[in-house]
Coordinates of C-alpha atoms in Angstrom, one line a residue:
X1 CA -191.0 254.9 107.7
X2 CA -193.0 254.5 111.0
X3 CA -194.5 250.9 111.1
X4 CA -198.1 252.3 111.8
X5 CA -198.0 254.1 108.4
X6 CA -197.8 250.6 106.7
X7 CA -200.3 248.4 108.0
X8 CA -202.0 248.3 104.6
X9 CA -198.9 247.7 102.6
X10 CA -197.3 244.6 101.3
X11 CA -195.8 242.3 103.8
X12 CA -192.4 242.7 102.1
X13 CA -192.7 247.0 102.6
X14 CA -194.3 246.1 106.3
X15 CA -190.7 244.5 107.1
X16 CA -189.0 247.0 105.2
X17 CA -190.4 249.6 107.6
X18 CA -190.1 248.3 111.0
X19 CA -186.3 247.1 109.8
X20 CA -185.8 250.8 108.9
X21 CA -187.7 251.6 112.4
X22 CA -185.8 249.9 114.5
X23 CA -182.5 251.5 113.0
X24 CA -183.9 254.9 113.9
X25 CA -184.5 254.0 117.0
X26 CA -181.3 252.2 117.5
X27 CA -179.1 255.1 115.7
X28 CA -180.9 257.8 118.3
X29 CA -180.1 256.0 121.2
X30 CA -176.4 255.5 120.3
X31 CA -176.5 259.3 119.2
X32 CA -178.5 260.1 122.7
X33 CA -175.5 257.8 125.6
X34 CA -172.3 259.5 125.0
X35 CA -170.2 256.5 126.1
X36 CA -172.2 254.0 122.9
X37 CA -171.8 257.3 120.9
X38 CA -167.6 257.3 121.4
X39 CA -167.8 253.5 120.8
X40 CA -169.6 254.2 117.4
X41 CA -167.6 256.6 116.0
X42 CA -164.6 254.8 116.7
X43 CA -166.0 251.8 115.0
X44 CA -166.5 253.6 112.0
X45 CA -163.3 255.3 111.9
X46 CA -161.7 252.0 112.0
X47 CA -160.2 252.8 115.3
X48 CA -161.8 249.5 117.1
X49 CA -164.2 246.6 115.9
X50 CA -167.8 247.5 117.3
X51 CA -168.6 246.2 120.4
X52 CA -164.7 245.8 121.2
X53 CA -163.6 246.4 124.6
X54 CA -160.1 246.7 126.1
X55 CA -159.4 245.3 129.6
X56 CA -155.8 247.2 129.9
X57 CA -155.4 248.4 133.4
X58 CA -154.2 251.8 132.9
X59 CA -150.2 252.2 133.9
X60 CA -150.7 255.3 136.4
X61 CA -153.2 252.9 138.4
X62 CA -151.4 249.6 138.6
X63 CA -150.4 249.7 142.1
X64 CA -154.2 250.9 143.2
X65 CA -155.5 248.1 141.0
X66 CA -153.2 245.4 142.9
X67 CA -154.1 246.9 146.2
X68 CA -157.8 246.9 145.3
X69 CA -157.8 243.1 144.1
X70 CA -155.7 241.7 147.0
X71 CA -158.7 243.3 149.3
X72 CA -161.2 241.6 147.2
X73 CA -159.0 238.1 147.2
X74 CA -158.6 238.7 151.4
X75 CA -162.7 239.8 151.5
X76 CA -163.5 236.4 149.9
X77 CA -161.1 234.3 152.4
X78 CA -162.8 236.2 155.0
X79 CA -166.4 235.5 154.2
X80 CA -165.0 232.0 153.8
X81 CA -163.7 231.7 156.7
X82 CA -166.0 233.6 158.4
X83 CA -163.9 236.6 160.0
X84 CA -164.6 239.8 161.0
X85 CA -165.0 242.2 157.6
X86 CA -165.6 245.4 158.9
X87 CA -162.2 246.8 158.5
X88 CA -162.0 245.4 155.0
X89 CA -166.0 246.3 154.1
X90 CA -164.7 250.1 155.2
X91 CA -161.4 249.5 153.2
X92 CA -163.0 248.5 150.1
X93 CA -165.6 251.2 150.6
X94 CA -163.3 253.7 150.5
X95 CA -161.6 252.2 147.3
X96 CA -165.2 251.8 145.1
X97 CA -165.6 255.7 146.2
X98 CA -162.1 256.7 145.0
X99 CA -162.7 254.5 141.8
X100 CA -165.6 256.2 141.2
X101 CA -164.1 259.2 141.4
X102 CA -161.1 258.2 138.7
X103 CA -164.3 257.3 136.3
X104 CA -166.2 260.6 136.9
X105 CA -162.9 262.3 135.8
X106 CA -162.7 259.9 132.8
X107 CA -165.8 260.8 131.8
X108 CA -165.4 264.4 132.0
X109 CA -162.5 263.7 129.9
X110 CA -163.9 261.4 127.8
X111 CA -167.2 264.2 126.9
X112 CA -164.1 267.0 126.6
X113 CA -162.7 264.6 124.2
X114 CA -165.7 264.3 122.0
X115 CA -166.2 267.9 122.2
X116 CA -162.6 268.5 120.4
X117 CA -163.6 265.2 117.8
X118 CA -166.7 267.7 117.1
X119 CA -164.4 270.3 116.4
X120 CA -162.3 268.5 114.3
X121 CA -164.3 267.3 112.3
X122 CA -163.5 269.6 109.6
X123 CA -159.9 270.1 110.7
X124 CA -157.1 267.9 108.8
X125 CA -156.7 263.9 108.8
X126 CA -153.8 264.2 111.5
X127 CA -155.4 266.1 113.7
X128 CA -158.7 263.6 113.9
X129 CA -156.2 260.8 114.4
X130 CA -154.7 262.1 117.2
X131 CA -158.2 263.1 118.9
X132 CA -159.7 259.3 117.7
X133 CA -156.8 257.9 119.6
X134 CA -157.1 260.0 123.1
X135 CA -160.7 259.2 122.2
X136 CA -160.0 255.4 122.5
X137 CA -158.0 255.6 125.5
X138 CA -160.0 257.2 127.5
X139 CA -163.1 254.8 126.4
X140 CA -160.4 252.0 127.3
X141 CA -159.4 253.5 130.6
X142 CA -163.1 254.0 131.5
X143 CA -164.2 250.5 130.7
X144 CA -161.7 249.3 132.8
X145 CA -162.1 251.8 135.9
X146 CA -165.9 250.7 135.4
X147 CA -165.5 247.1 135.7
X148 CA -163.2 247.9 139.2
X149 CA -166.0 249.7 140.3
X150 CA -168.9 247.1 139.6
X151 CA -166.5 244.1 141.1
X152 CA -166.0 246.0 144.1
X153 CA -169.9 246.9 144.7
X154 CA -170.9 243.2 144.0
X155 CA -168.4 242.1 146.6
X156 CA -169.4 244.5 149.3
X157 CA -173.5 243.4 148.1
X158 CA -172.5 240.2 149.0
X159 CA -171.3 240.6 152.6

């Protein structure tokens, strides 16, 4: 399959082959990320449309999330406005650090997760349903924790 092996073929098998080359390389590297891996699978098992991702703010995190965002809202007024942001530089500090905290645990989750969907593989058709959905949530609850985490460190970049 490897383009190199072609170079004296037809045109037609020379396109053929580096198609077929780059979806090797592409199915290896969503095999290789564990996060593109979870997104893959559950594409295929129907569970969510490829490339979907769900902005839900988990429920158990609502009042950190509403903390965390009216810092960011009072951070921009600030730089606006040009007041002192040291208190709420350390303040959002410590809130990207405990966010990225919550998304270590989700991913420890999230490869535990996987690990059962491994095992299960073989197991009955209820028992992958119930993995593929914990599967899902914690890819959803990761994708939001994620974005919390790279709007907080673009804030405090920009002070």
């Amino acid at each position: 399959l490897h383009p190199d092996n072609f170079v004296n073929a037809t045109e037609q098998e020379r396109e053929l082959s580096l198609k077929r080359s780059s979806e090797l390389n592409d199915a290896y590297r969503t095999l290789r990320d564990p996060i593109a891996r979870v997104e893959y699978l559950l594409a295929i098992e129907g569970e969510r449309k490829e490339g979907e991702k769900k902005q839900q703010a988990p429920p158990e995190l609502l009042e950190e999330v509403f903390e965390l965002n009216e810092s960011l809202d009072e951070l921009r007024e600030a730089k606006a406005s040009g007041e002192n942001l040291a208190g709420l530089k350390a303040r959002l500090e410590s809130a990207e650090k405990n966010f990225q905290g919550k998304l270590g645990e989700v991913d420890g989750k999230l490869q535990a997760a996987a690990r059962e969907w491994d095992a299960a593989v073989k197991a009955a058709h209820a028992e992958r349903r119930i993995v593929m959905a914990k599967l899902n949530d914690l890819l959803n609850r990761r994708s939001y924790i994620r974005n919390l985490v790279i709007n907080v460190a673009k804030e405090l970049a920009e002070v």
